[in-house]
Amino acid sequence: MTQNNEQLSIEKILRQKVCDHLTAIYPDADCGDIAERLLSTMRLDEDCQTPLAHKNLWDQTDTLVITYGNTILSETQPPLQALHHFLKTHFTMLINSVHILPFFPYSSDDGFAVIDYKQVAPNLGDWKDILRISTDFHLMADLVINHCSAEHQWFANFQRGESPGNDYFVTVDPDEDLSGVVRPRTTPLLRAVANGEESKCVWCTFGHDQIDLNFGNPQVLQEIVDIIRLYLDMGVRIFRLDAVAFIWKQIGTSCINLPQTHEIVRLLRTLIEHADPNTVIITETNIPNRENLSYFGNANEAHCIYNFSLPPLLVNSLVSGSCRHLTNWLMSMPPAQNGTTYLNFIASHDGIGLRPVEGLLSDEEQEALVQTMENFGGKISWRALDDDNKKPYEINIALFDALKGTTAGEDHWQLERFVCAHAIMLALEGIPAFYLHSLMGATNDYQRMETHGHNRAINRRQWHQQELDRLLADPHSHHHQVFQCLRHLIRLRREQPAFHPNATQFTLHLGDAIFAFWRQSMDRRQSIFCLNNISDAPQTVLLSSINLIGTDKWKDLVSDEIFEDMLASVTLEPYQTLWITNRW
């Protein structure tokens, strides 16, 4: 009886919490009724868990790989089965989490214009394949929350003036002043379409095939919650809220990062963690750094946020030979509270975003970076400004090619520079995420870019399984060399308590050519001094400058070199990394 009373109390508290979220979003609605529908949709009226506040759902053994469902092709298996086989063959006991980019039927944008949220694309496999992968790896899936495809049934119903869908999309008078709306694209914001016997303009943040959903309608919110429940049932452990910063529209504002947006994230967090306290929410907000940090909330919004400033700052450091901006940025980054952390990445299915370095790199420095990347075969995607001008939004390039040289041109340090970039990512506070193409040392795919007609395809190569296995087995192949180097570093990281995503981190100052920081385990027993030469010339560092404790023995984990003389110096070769620790 006592247990039943406790459960009723938990459900009562949850119901009130959900009502409070809804009241902040929909002040004029019957929030009690909406709350009951959401709780029922999530089956929280049947089974309600109690999440622990500030609990870390990760440790140093967690590493994520990002991939499309059809990156690995096989003549004998559907793509998802081929991917699962590849992951088990090469990543078991190495990488424990996989982000499969949208695996649903879609009409454009390589999956992010979803036609049906509740089906696996037949050309990839089925839900059984997804469930099998989720039994071997923590599965991360996209909740494409801002928009759906123009071919979705909801939009077809909208055009006929029928439900469900008739009031699921944002419509606006074309004469409204929308000049303040922040845009990530250069396409027109509005698209005129039929709505029954009328014609209306619908809102299209990302393009006319991606129609923005109307979260001002609570029924849309319930549809999204229903999709979340399905994904939980299908083994999804990590939810990536795609383009979530744009979901609330209010004429006269920038329509990005609005208070209602944050409240919706808090509401989804409440619902998801009471269904499964071990589930993680990651917000995908490719925006300036300070705005991105706001999605942590007070440890009540996203569990993880992407470290979007890291890729452009790190690439800029490695091609310029100066870590000044990277060091200043690292000093400014607040340590994440327990129960939250950063997701560190330096390559993804998209390009290297430039909005996250606004205010961190000058316009001249951004132009120099863009020019260098173009010299290495990269392409530039643009976004519209409110004065009808445009500005670079992202650099589209394979990371291996992005690091083939410096601002002075190409050189012979490409492999070392590439490995150094990942060594830095692996050692920073947070969870590391590798784009599968980076683990394989992929290069620019110009043929795919021409075939698909958009810049992002340059870094979305597909491999036949036998071909990739052959490349990885060939010691003369740069693909083999890249994977072996990165696998060694990942294995080292997994064994170090000081690399826990929430372990202490302090920035060190050893000059512009040495990017350095100190990590300390949460029990304070292990220290690791991470020294990275980001230049193409040898650099000498006095061990006394990093204050190694003389009573401890110290060793570089990467090379196994032992340091006994604390007054000696160490020389780092170009792009060499040292992980100097007192425990191994």
Coordinates of C-alpha atoms in Angstrom, one line a residue:
M1 CA 0.0 0.0 0.0
T2 CA 2.9 2.3 0.9
Q3 CA 4.5 1.6 -2.5
N4 CA 1.3 2.4 -4.3
N5 CA 1.0 5.7 -2.4
E6 CA 4.5 6.6 -3.3
Q7 CA 3.8 5.9 -7.0
L8 CA 0.7 8.0 -6.9
S9 CA 2.7 10.8 -5.3
I10 CA 5.3 10.6 -8.0
E11 CA 2.7 10.7 -10.7
K12 CA 1.0 13.7 -9.0
I13 CA 4.2 15.7 -8.9
L14 CA 5.0 14.8 -12.5
R15 CA 1.5 15.8 -13.7
Q16 CA 1.9 19.2 -11.9
K17 CA 5.4 19.7 -13.4
V18 CA 4.1 19.0 -16.9
C19 CA 1.2 21.4 -16.4
D20 CA 3.7 24.1 -15.3
H21 CA 5.7 23.6 -18.5
L22 CA 2.6 23.7 -20.6
T23 CA 1.3 26.9 -18.9
A24 CA 4.5 28.6 -19.8
I25 CA 4.1 27.6 -23.4
Y26 CA 0.3 27.8 -23.8
P27 CA -0.9 30.3 -21.2
D28 CA -4.5 30.4 -22.7
A29 CA -4.9 26.6 -23.2
D30 CA -6.5 23.9 -21.0
C31 CA -3.1 22.7 -19.8
G32 CA -4.6 20.0 -17.5
D33 CA -6.2 18.3 -20.5
I34 CA -3.0 18.6 -22.6
A35 CA -0.9 17.2 -19.8
E36 CA -3.2 14.1 -19.4
R37 CA -2.9 13.4 -23.2
L38 CA 0.9 13.8 -23.1
L39 CA 1.3 11.5 -20.1
S40 CA -1.0 8.9 -21.6
T41 CA 0.9 9.1 -24.9
M42 CA 4.2 8.5 -23.1
R43 CA 2.5 5.7 -21.0
L44 CA 3.6 7.5 -17.9
D45 CA 0.2 6.8 -16.4
E46 CA 1.2 3.1 -16.5
D47 CA 4.9 3.2 -15.7
C48 CA 6.6 6.3 -14.2
Q49 CA 10.3 6.3 -13.2
T50 CA 12.1 8.7 -10.9
P51 CA 15.2 10.3 -12.4
L52 CA 18.1 11.3 -10.2
A53 CA 19.1 14.9 -10.5
H54 CA 22.7 15.7 -11.6
K55 CA 23.5 12.1 -12.4
N56 CA 26.2 11.5 -14.9
L57 CA 25.0 9.0 -17.5
W58 CA 28.5 8.6 -19.0
D59 CA 32.1 8.1 -18.2
Q60 CA 35.5 7.9 -20.0
T61 CA 34.6 4.7 -21.8
D62 CA 31.9 6.5 -23.8
T63 CA 32.7 7.4 -27.4
L64 CA 30.2 8.0 -30.2
V65 CA 30.5 7.3 -34.0
I66 CA 28.3 9.3 -36.4
T67 CA 27.2 7.7 -39.6
Y68 CA 24.4 7.4 -42.2
G69 CA 22.5 4.1 -42.4
N70 CA 23.8 3.5 -45.9
T71 CA 27.5 4.6 -45.5
I72 CA 28.5 0.9 -45.6
L73 CA 27.1 -1.1 -48.6
S74 CA 27.0 -4.8 -49.1
E75 CA 25.8 -7.0 -52.0
T76 CA 24.4 -9.6 -49.6
Q77 CA 22.8 -7.5 -46.7
P78 CA 20.6 -4.4 -46.4
P79 CA 22.6 -1.3 -45.4
L80 CA 21.6 -1.3 -41.7
Q81 CA 22.7 -4.9 -41.4
A82 CA 26.0 -4.2 -43.2
L83 CA 26.5 -1.2 -40.9
H84 CA 25.8 -3.4 -37.8
H85 CA 28.3 -6.0 -39.0
F86 CA 30.9 -3.3 -39.7
L87 CA 30.4 -1.7 -36.2
K88 CA 30.7 -5.1 -34.4
T89 CA 33.8 -6.0 -36.5
H90 CA 35.8 -2.9 -36.0
F91 CA 34.4 -1.0 -33.0
T92 CA 33.5 -3.6 -30.3
M93 CA 35.3 -2.6 -27.0
L94 CA 36.3 0.6 -28.7
I95 CA 33.3 2.7 -29.4
N96 CA 30.0 2.0 -27.5
S97 CA 27.5 4.5 -29.0
V98 CA 26.4 5.1 -32.6
H99 CA 24.4 8.0 -34.1
I100 CA 22.6 6.8 -37.1
L101 CA 21.5 9.9 -39.1
P102 CA 17.9 10.0 -40.1
F103 CA 16.9 6.5 -41.2
F104 CA 13.3 7.3 -42.2
P105 CA 11.8 7.8 -45.7
Y106 CA 12.7 11.2 -46.9
S107 CA 12.5 13.5 -49.9
S108 CA 15.6 15.7 -49.6
D109 CA 18.5 16.9 -47.4
D110 CA 19.9 13.4 -47.0
G111 CA 17.2 12.4 -44.5
F112 CA 16.3 15.6 -42.8
A113 CA 13.1 16.1 -44.8
V114 CA 11.2 13.3 -43.2
I115 CA 8.2 11.8 -45.1
D116 CA 7.2 9.3 -42.3
Y117 CA 8.7 9.5 -38.8
K118 CA 7.4 6.1 -37.8
Q119 CA 8.9 4.0 -40.6
V120 CA 12.5 2.9 -41.4
A121 CA 13.3 3.6 -45.0
P122 CA 12.8 0.3 -46.8
N123 CA 16.0 0.7 -48.8
L124 CA 17.9 0.7 -45.4
G125 CA 16.1 -2.1 -43.5
D126 CA 13.4 -2.2 -40.9
W127 CA 12.8 -1.6 -37.2
K128 CA 14.2 -5.1 -36.4
D129 CA 17.6 -3.9 -37.7
I130 CA 17.4 -0.8 -35.5
L131 CA 16.6 -2.9 -32.5
R132 CA 19.5 -5.3 -33.2
I133 CA 21.9 -2.4 -33.3
S134 CA 20.5 -0.9 -30.1
T135 CA 21.3 -4.2 -28.3
D136 CA 25.0 -3.8 -29.1
F137 CA 25.5 -0.1 -29.0
H138 CA 23.9 2.9 -27.3
L139 CA 21.7 4.2 -30.2
M140 CA 21.3 7.9 -31.0
A141 CA 18.6 8.9 -33.4
D142 CA 17.4 12.2 -34.8
L143 CA 14.2 13.8 -33.7
V144 CA 13.7 16.1 -36.7
I145 CA 11.6 18.4 -34.7
N146 CA 11.4 21.8 -36.6
H147 CA 10.0 20.6 -39.9
C148 CA 8.8 17.7 -42.0
S149 CA 8.9 16.9 -45.7
A150 CA 6.6 18.6 -48.1
E151 CA 5.7 15.0 -49.0
H152 CA 4.5 14.1 -45.5
Q153 CA 0.9 13.1 -45.2
W154 CA 0.3 16.0 -42.7
F155 CA 1.3 18.5 -45.4
A156 CA -0.8 16.7 -48.1
N157 CA -3.8 17.0 -45.7
F158 CA -2.9 20.7 -45.1
Q159 CA -3.1 21.4 -48.8
R160 CA -6.5 19.7 -48.9
G161 CA -7.7 21.5 -45.8
E162 CA -8.1 18.2 -44.0
S163 CA -7.0 16.8 -40.6
P164 CA -4.6 15.8 -39.2
G165 CA -2.4 18.5 -40.7
N166 CA -4.7 21.3 -41.5
D167 CA -3.3 23.4 -38.6
Y168 CA 0.1 21.7 -38.2
F169 CA 2.1 24.3 -40.1
V170 CA 3.2 27.8 -39.6
T171 CA 1.4 30.2 -41.9
V172 CA 2.0 33.9 -42.2
D173 CA 0.9 37.0 -44.1
P174 CA 3.6 37.7 -46.8
D175 CA 3.2 41.4 -46.0
E176 CA 4.5 40.9 -42.4
D177 CA 7.9 42.3 -41.6
L178 CA 10.1 39.3 -41.3
S179 CA 13.4 41.1 -41.7
G180 CA 14.6 40.2 -38.2
V181 CA 14.2 36.4 -38.6
V182 CA 17.5 34.6 -38.4
R183 CA 18.1 32.4 -41.4
P184 CA 20.6 29.5 -41.9
R185 CA 19.8 29.5 -45.6
T186 CA 19.5 31.9 -48.6
T187 CA 16.3 30.4 -49.9
P188 CA 13.0 32.4 -49.6
L189 CA 11.5 32.0 -46.1
L190 CA 7.9 31.6 -47.3
R191 CA 6.3 29.3 -49.8
A192 CA 2.8 29.9 -51.2
V193 CA 0.7 26.7 -51.3
A194 CA -3.0 25.7 -51.4
N195 CA -4.8 25.2 -48.1
G196 CA -8.2 23.8 -49.1
E197 CA -9.8 26.4 -51.3
E198 CA -7.5 29.1 -50.1
S199 CA -3.8 29.9 -50.7
K200 CA -1.5 30.5 -47.7
C201 CA 2.2 31.1 -47.2
V202 CA 4.0 28.4 -45.1
W203 CA 7.2 29.0 -43.2
C204 CA 10.3 27.2 -44.5
T205 CA 13.4 27.8 -42.4
F206 CA 15.6 25.4 -44.3
G207 CA 14.1 25.3 -47.8
H208 CA 10.8 24.7 -49.6
D209 CA 10.8 21.0 -49.2
Q210 CA 11.1 21.3 -45.4
I211 CA 7.9 22.8 -44.0
D212 CA 8.1 24.2 -40.4
L213 CA 5.8 22.6 -37.9
N214 CA 3.5 24.8 -35.8
F215 CA 4.3 24.2 -32.1
G216 CA 1.8 26.9 -31.3
N217 CA -0.7 24.0 -31.8
P218 CA -0.5 21.6 -28.8
Q219 CA -1.6 18.8 -31.1
V220 CA 1.7 19.1 -32.9
L221 CA 3.5 18.7 -29.6
Q222 CA 1.5 15.5 -28.9
E223 CA 2.4 14.1 -32.3
I224 CA 6.1 14.6 -31.5
V225 CA 5.7 13.0 -28.1
D226 CA 4.0 10.0 -29.8
I227 CA 7.1 9.7 -32.0
I228 CA 9.4 9.9 -29.0
R229 CA 7.5 7.1 -27.3
L230 CA 7.9 4.9 -30.4
Y231 CA 11.7 5.6 -30.6
L232 CA 12.1 4.7 -26.9
D233 CA 10.3 1.4 -27.7
M234 CA 12.7 0.8 -30.6
G235 CA 15.8 1.1 -28.4
V236 CA 16.8 4.7 -28.9
R237 CA 18.8 5.8 -25.9
I238 CA 20.0 9.2 -27.1
F239 CA 17.7 11.8 -28.7
R240 CA 19.3 14.5 -31.0
L241 CA 16.9 17.4 -31.2
D242 CA 17.6 18.6 -34.7
A243 CA 17.4 22.4 -35.4
V244 CA 15.5 22.8 -32.2
A245 CA 16.5 26.5 -31.8
F246 CA 14.1 27.4 -34.6
I247 CA 10.9 25.6 -33.4
W248 CA 8.9 28.6 -32.0
K249 CA 7.9 31.5 -34.3
Q250 CA 6.8 34.9 -33.1
I251 CA 6.5 37.8 -35.5
G252 CA 8.7 40.7 -34.6
T253 CA 11.4 38.5 -33.1
S254 CA 14.4 36.7 -34.5
C255 CA 12.4 33.4 -34.2
I256 CA 15.4 31.6 -32.7
N257 CA 16.1 30.6 -29.1
L258 CA 12.8 32.0 -27.9
P259 CA 11.7 31.3 -24.3
Q260 CA 9.0 28.9 -25.5
T261 CA 11.7 26.9 -27.3
H262 CA 13.6 26.4 -24.1
E263 CA 10.4 25.5 -22.2
I264 CA 9.5 22.8 -24.8
V265 CA 13.0 21.3 -24.4
R266 CA 12.4 21.3 -20.6
L267 CA 9.1 19.6 -21.1
L268 CA 10.5 16.9 -23.4
R269 CA 13.3 16.4 -20.9
T270 CA 10.7 15.9 -18.1
L271 CA 8.7 13.4 -20.1
I272 CA 11.6 11.4 -21.5
E273 CA 13.5 11.0 -18.2
H274 CA 10.4 9.9 -16.3
A275 CA 9.9 7.2 -19.0
D276 CA 13.6 6.1 -19.0
P277 CA 16.0 7.9 -16.6
N278 CA 19.0 6.6 -18.6
T279 CA 18.0 8.4 -21.8
V280 CA 20.0 11.4 -22.9
I281 CA 18.9 14.5 -24.8
I282 CA 21.3 16.4 -27.1
T283 CA 20.3 19.7 -28.6
E284 CA 21.7 20.5 -32.1
T285 CA 22.0 24.3 -32.0
N286 CA 24.6 25.4 -34.6
I287 CA 24.6 29.0 -33.3
P288 CA 27.1 31.4 -31.5
N289 CA 28.7 29.9 -28.4
R290 CA 26.9 31.8 -25.7
E291 CA 23.5 31.0 -27.2
N292 CA 24.5 27.4 -27.6
L293 CA 25.5 27.1 -23.9
S294 CA 22.0 28.3 -22.9
Y295 CA 20.5 24.9 -23.9
F296 CA 22.0 23.4 -20.7
G297 CA 19.4 25.4 -18.8
N298 CA 20.0 24.8 -15.1
A299 CA 20.8 21.1 -15.8
N300 CA 17.1 20.8 -16.8
E301 CA 17.2 21.1 -20.6
A302 CA 19.8 19.2 -22.7
H303 CA 22.0 16.6 -21.0
C304 CA 24.6 17.4 -23.7
I305 CA 25.2 20.2 -26.2
Y306 CA 27.4 20.1 -29.2
N307 CA 30.7 21.9 -28.8
F308 CA 30.1 23.7 -32.2
S309 CA 32.9 26.2 -31.7
L310 CA 35.5 23.4 -31.5
P311 CA 35.7 22.4 -35.2
P312 CA 36.4 25.8 -36.7
L313 CA 38.7 26.9 -33.9
L314 CA 40.7 23.7 -33.9
V315 CA 41.1 23.6 -37.7
N316 CA 42.0 27.3 -37.6
S317 CA 44.7 26.6 -35.0
L318 CA 46.2 23.8 -36.9
V319 CA 46.4 25.6 -40.3
S320 CA 47.5 28.9 -38.8
G321 CA 50.0 27.4 -36.2
S322 CA 48.6 29.5 -33.4
C323 CA 46.3 28.3 -30.7
R324 CA 45.6 31.8 -29.2
H325 CA 41.9 31.8 -30.0
L326 CA 41.4 28.2 -29.1
T327 CA 43.1 28.8 -25.7
N328 CA 41.0 31.9 -25.1
W329 CA 37.8 30.0 -25.9
L330 CA 38.7 27.1 -23.7
M331 CA 39.3 29.4 -20.8
S332 CA 35.9 30.9 -21.3
M333 CA 34.0 27.6 -21.4
P334 CA 32.2 26.9 -18.1
P335 CA 32.6 23.4 -16.6
A336 CA 29.5 21.5 -17.2
Q337 CA 27.4 20.6 -14.1
N338 CA 27.2 17.0 -13.1
G339 CA 24.4 15.5 -15.2
T340 CA 25.4 17.6 -18.2
T341 CA 28.4 17.5 -20.5
Y342 CA 29.7 18.6 -23.9
L343 CA 29.6 16.5 -27.0
N344 CA 33.0 17.2 -28.7
F345 CA 33.3 16.7 -32.4
I346 CA 35.5 18.1 -35.2
A347 CA 33.7 16.6 -38.3
S348 CA 30.2 15.6 -39.1
H349 CA 27.8 15.0 -42.0
D350 CA 27.4 18.7 -42.2
G351 CA 30.3 21.2 -42.8
I352 CA 32.5 23.1 -40.5
G353 CA 30.1 25.8 -39.1
L354 CA 31.2 29.4 -39.0
R355 CA 28.4 30.9 -36.9
P356 CA 29.9 29.4 -33.7
V357 CA 33.1 31.5 -34.1
E358 CA 31.2 34.8 -34.5
G359 CA 32.9 37.0 -31.8
L360 CA 35.8 34.5 -31.5
L361 CA 37.5 35.0 -34.9
S362 CA 37.6 38.3 -36.7
D363 CA 36.1 38.7 -40.1
E364 CA 39.6 38.7 -41.6
E365 CA 40.6 35.5 -39.8
Q366 CA 37.4 33.8 -40.9
E367 CA 38.1 34.9 -44.5
A368 CA 41.7 33.5 -44.3
L369 CA 40.3 30.2 -43.0
V370 CA 37.7 30.0 -45.7
Q371 CA 40.3 30.8 -48.4
T372 CA 42.7 28.1 -47.0
M373 CA 39.8 25.5 -47.1
E374 CA 39.0 26.5 -50.6
N375 CA 42.6 26.0 -51.6
F376 CA 42.3 22.4 -50.2
G377 CA 39.3 21.7 -52.3
G378 CA 36.5 22.8 -49.9
K379 CA 33.2 24.5 -50.9
I380 CA 31.4 27.2 -49.1
S381 CA 27.7 27.3 -48.1
W382 CA 26.0 30.6 -47.4
R383 CA 23.3 32.1 -45.3
A384 CA 21.1 35.2 -45.9
L385 CA 21.5 38.3 -43.8
D386 CA 18.6 40.8 -43.0
D387 CA 20.2 43.4 -45.4
D388 CA 19.8 41.0 -48.4
N389 CA 23.5 40.2 -48.3
K390 CA 24.9 36.8 -47.6
K391 CA 27.7 35.4 -45.4
P392 CA 29.6 32.1 -45.2
Y393 CA 27.6 29.7 -43.1
E394 CA 29.8 26.6 -43.2
I395 CA 32.8 25.1 -45.0
N396 CA 32.1 21.8 -46.7
I397 CA 35.2 19.6 -46.8
A398 CA 36.4 16.3 -45.6
L399 CA 38.4 16.8 -42.5
F400 CA 41.4 14.8 -43.8
D401 CA 41.7 17.2 -46.7
A402 CA 41.0 20.3 -44.5
L403 CA 44.3 19.4 -42.6
K404 CA 46.5 18.7 -45.6
G405 CA 48.5 21.8 -45.0
T406 CA 48.6 25.3 -43.5
T407 CA 47.8 28.8 -44.7
A408 CA 51.2 28.6 -46.5
G409 CA 50.0 25.6 -48.6
E410 CA 50.1 21.8 -48.6
D411 CA 52.9 19.9 -46.9
H412 CA 53.8 16.4 -45.7
W413 CA 52.3 16.6 -42.2
Q414 CA 48.7 15.7 -43.1
L415 CA 48.5 12.5 -41.1
E416 CA 50.2 13.9 -38.1
R417 CA 48.1 17.1 -38.1
F418 CA 44.9 15.0 -38.5
V419 CA 45.8 12.7 -35.6
C420 CA 46.7 15.7 -33.4
A421 CA 43.2 17.2 -34.0
H422 CA 41.6 14.0 -32.7
A423 CA 44.0 13.7 -29.8
I424 CA 42.9 17.1 -28.7
M425 CA 39.2 16.2 -29.1
L426 CA 39.6 13.0 -27.1
A427 CA 41.3 14.7 -24.2
L428 CA 38.9 17.6 -23.7
E429 CA 36.1 17.7 -21.1
G430 CA 33.1 16.0 -22.7
I431 CA 32.2 13.0 -24.7
P432 CA 34.1 12.5 -28.0
A433 CA 32.1 11.9 -31.2
F434 CA 33.8 10.7 -34.4
Y435 CA 32.3 11.0 -37.8
L436 CA 32.8 7.6 -39.4
H437 CA 34.4 9.1 -42.4
S438 CA 37.1 10.7 -40.2
L439 CA 37.9 7.4 -38.6
M440 CA 38.4 6.0 -42.1
G441 CA 40.4 9.0 -43.3
A442 CA 37.9 9.9 -46.0
T443 CA 38.8 12.5 -48.6
N444 CA 36.7 14.9 -50.6
D445 CA 34.1 13.1 -52.7
Y446 CA 33.6 15.4 -55.7
Q447 CA 31.7 12.9 -57.7
R448 CA 29.0 12.5 -55.0
M449 CA 28.8 16.2 -54.7
E450 CA 28.1 16.6 -58.4
T451 CA 25.6 13.8 -58.4
H452 CA 23.6 15.1 -55.5
G453 CA 23.9 18.8 -56.4
H454 CA 24.8 20.2 -53.0
N455 CA 28.0 21.0 -51.2
R456 CA 27.5 18.8 -48.1
A457 CA 27.7 15.7 -50.2
I458 CA 31.4 16.2 -50.5
N459 CA 31.8 14.6 -47.1
R460 CA 29.2 11.8 -47.4
R461 CA 31.1 9.1 -49.2
Q462 CA 29.7 5.6 -49.4
W463 CA 31.9 2.5 -49.3
H464 CA 31.3 -1.1 -50.3
Q465 CA 32.1 -3.2 -47.3
Q466 CA 34.7 -5.4 -49.0
E467 CA 36.5 -2.4 -50.4
L468 CA 36.7 -0.6 -47.0
D469 CA 37.8 -3.8 -45.3
R470 CA 40.6 -4.1 -47.8
L471 CA 41.7 -0.5 -47.3
L472 CA 41.7 -0.9 -43.5
A473 CA 43.8 -4.1 -43.8
D474 CA 46.4 -2.5 -46.1
P475 CA 49.3 -1.0 -44.0
H476 CA 50.3 1.2 -46.9
S477 CA 46.8 2.8 -47.1
H478 CA 46.3 6.1 -45.3
H479 CA 42.9 4.7 -44.2
H480 CA 44.7 2.0 -42.3
Q481 CA 47.2 4.4 -40.8
V482 CA 44.5 6.8 -39.7
F483 CA 42.3 4.1 -38.1
Q484 CA 45.2 2.5 -36.3
C485 CA 46.4 5.8 -34.8
L486 CA 42.9 6.8 -33.7
R487 CA 42.1 3.4 -32.3
H488 CA 45.3 3.5 -30.2
L489 CA 44.2 6.9 -28.7
I490 CA 40.6 5.8 -28.1
R491 CA 41.8 2.8 -26.2
L492 CA 44.1 4.9 -24.1
R493 CA 41.3 7.3 -23.3
R494 CA 39.0 4.6 -22.1
E495 CA 41.4 3.6 -19.3
Q496 CA 42.0 7.0 -17.8
P497 CA 39.7 8.3 -15.0
A498 CA 41.0 11.8 -15.7
F499 CA 39.3 11.7 -19.1
H500 CA 35.9 11.3 -17.5
P501 CA 33.6 13.8 -19.4
N502 CA 33.1 15.7 -16.1
A503 CA 36.6 15.5 -14.7
T504 CA 38.4 18.8 -13.8
Q505 CA 40.0 20.8 -16.7
F506 CA 42.3 23.7 -16.5
T507 CA 43.9 25.6 -19.4
L508 CA 47.7 25.9 -19.5
H509 CA 49.6 28.7 -21.1
L510 CA 52.7 27.4 -23.0
G511 CA 52.8 29.8 -25.9
D512 CA 50.8 30.1 -29.2
A513 CA 52.3 26.9 -30.7
I514 CA 51.5 24.6 -27.8
F515 CA 47.8 24.0 -27.0
A516 CA 47.8 22.6 -23.4
F517 CA 45.4 21.7 -20.6
W518 CA 45.3 19.7 -17.4
R519 CA 42.7 17.1 -16.6
Q520 CA 42.3 15.6 -13.1
S521 CA 40.1 12.6 -12.2
M522 CA 37.0 13.2 -10.0
D523 CA 38.7 11.4 -7.1
R524 CA 41.8 13.6 -7.7
R525 CA 44.1 10.7 -7.9
Q526 CA 45.0 10.9 -11.6
S527 CA 46.4 13.9 -13.4
I528 CA 47.0 14.1 -17.2
F529 CA 48.8 17.0 -18.7
C530 CA 47.8 17.2 -22.4
L531 CA 50.4 19.0 -24.5
N532 CA 49.8 19.4 -28.3
N533 CA 52.2 21.0 -30.8
I534 CA 49.8 22.6 -33.3
S535 CA 52.6 23.9 -35.4
D536 CA 54.8 22.5 -38.2
A537 CA 58.1 23.1 -36.2
P538 CA 59.5 21.3 -33.2
Q539 CA 58.6 23.0 -29.9
T540 CA 60.5 22.7 -26.6
V541 CA 58.7 22.8 -23.2
L542 CA 60.3 22.9 -19.8
L543 CA 58.7 20.2 -17.5
S544 CA 58.9 22.7 -14.7
S545 CA 56.5 25.0 -16.6
I546 CA 53.6 22.4 -16.1
N547 CA 54.4 21.8 -12.4
L548 CA 54.7 18.0 -12.3
I549 CA 54.7 16.8 -8.7
G550 CA 58.2 15.6 -7.9
T551 CA 57.1 12.8 -5.6
D552 CA 55.1 11.2 -8.4
K553 CA 56.4 9.2 -11.4
W554 CA 55.3 10.6 -14.8
K555 CA 54.8 8.9 -18.1
D556 CA 53.5 9.9 -21.6
L557 CA 50.7 7.5 -22.3
V558 CA 51.0 7.9 -26.1
S559 CA 54.7 7.1 -26.4
D560 CA 55.4 5.3 -23.1
E561 CA 58.3 7.7 -22.4
I562 CA 59.1 8.1 -18.7
F563 CA 59.9 11.5 -17.2
E564 CA 62.2 11.3 -14.1
D565 CA 64.0 14.7 -14.1
M566 CA 61.4 17.4 -13.4
L567 CA 63.9 20.1 -14.4
A568 CA 64.4 18.7 -17.8
S569 CA 62.8 19.8 -21.0
V570 CA 60.8 17.9 -23.7
T571 CA 60.7 18.6 -27.4
L572 CA 57.5 17.9 -29.3
E573 CA 57.8 17.2 -32.9
P574 CA 55.4 18.9 -35.3
Y575 CA 51.8 18.0 -34.4
Q576 CA 52.9 15.6 -31.6
T577 CA 50.7 15.0 -28.6
L578 CA 51.8 14.1 -25.1
W579 CA 49.5 12.8 -22.4
I580 CA 51.7 13.0 -19.3
T581 CA 50.2 11.2 -16.3
N582 CA 51.1 10.1 -12.8
R583 CA 49.0 6.9 -13.0
W584 CA 49.0 4.2 -15.7

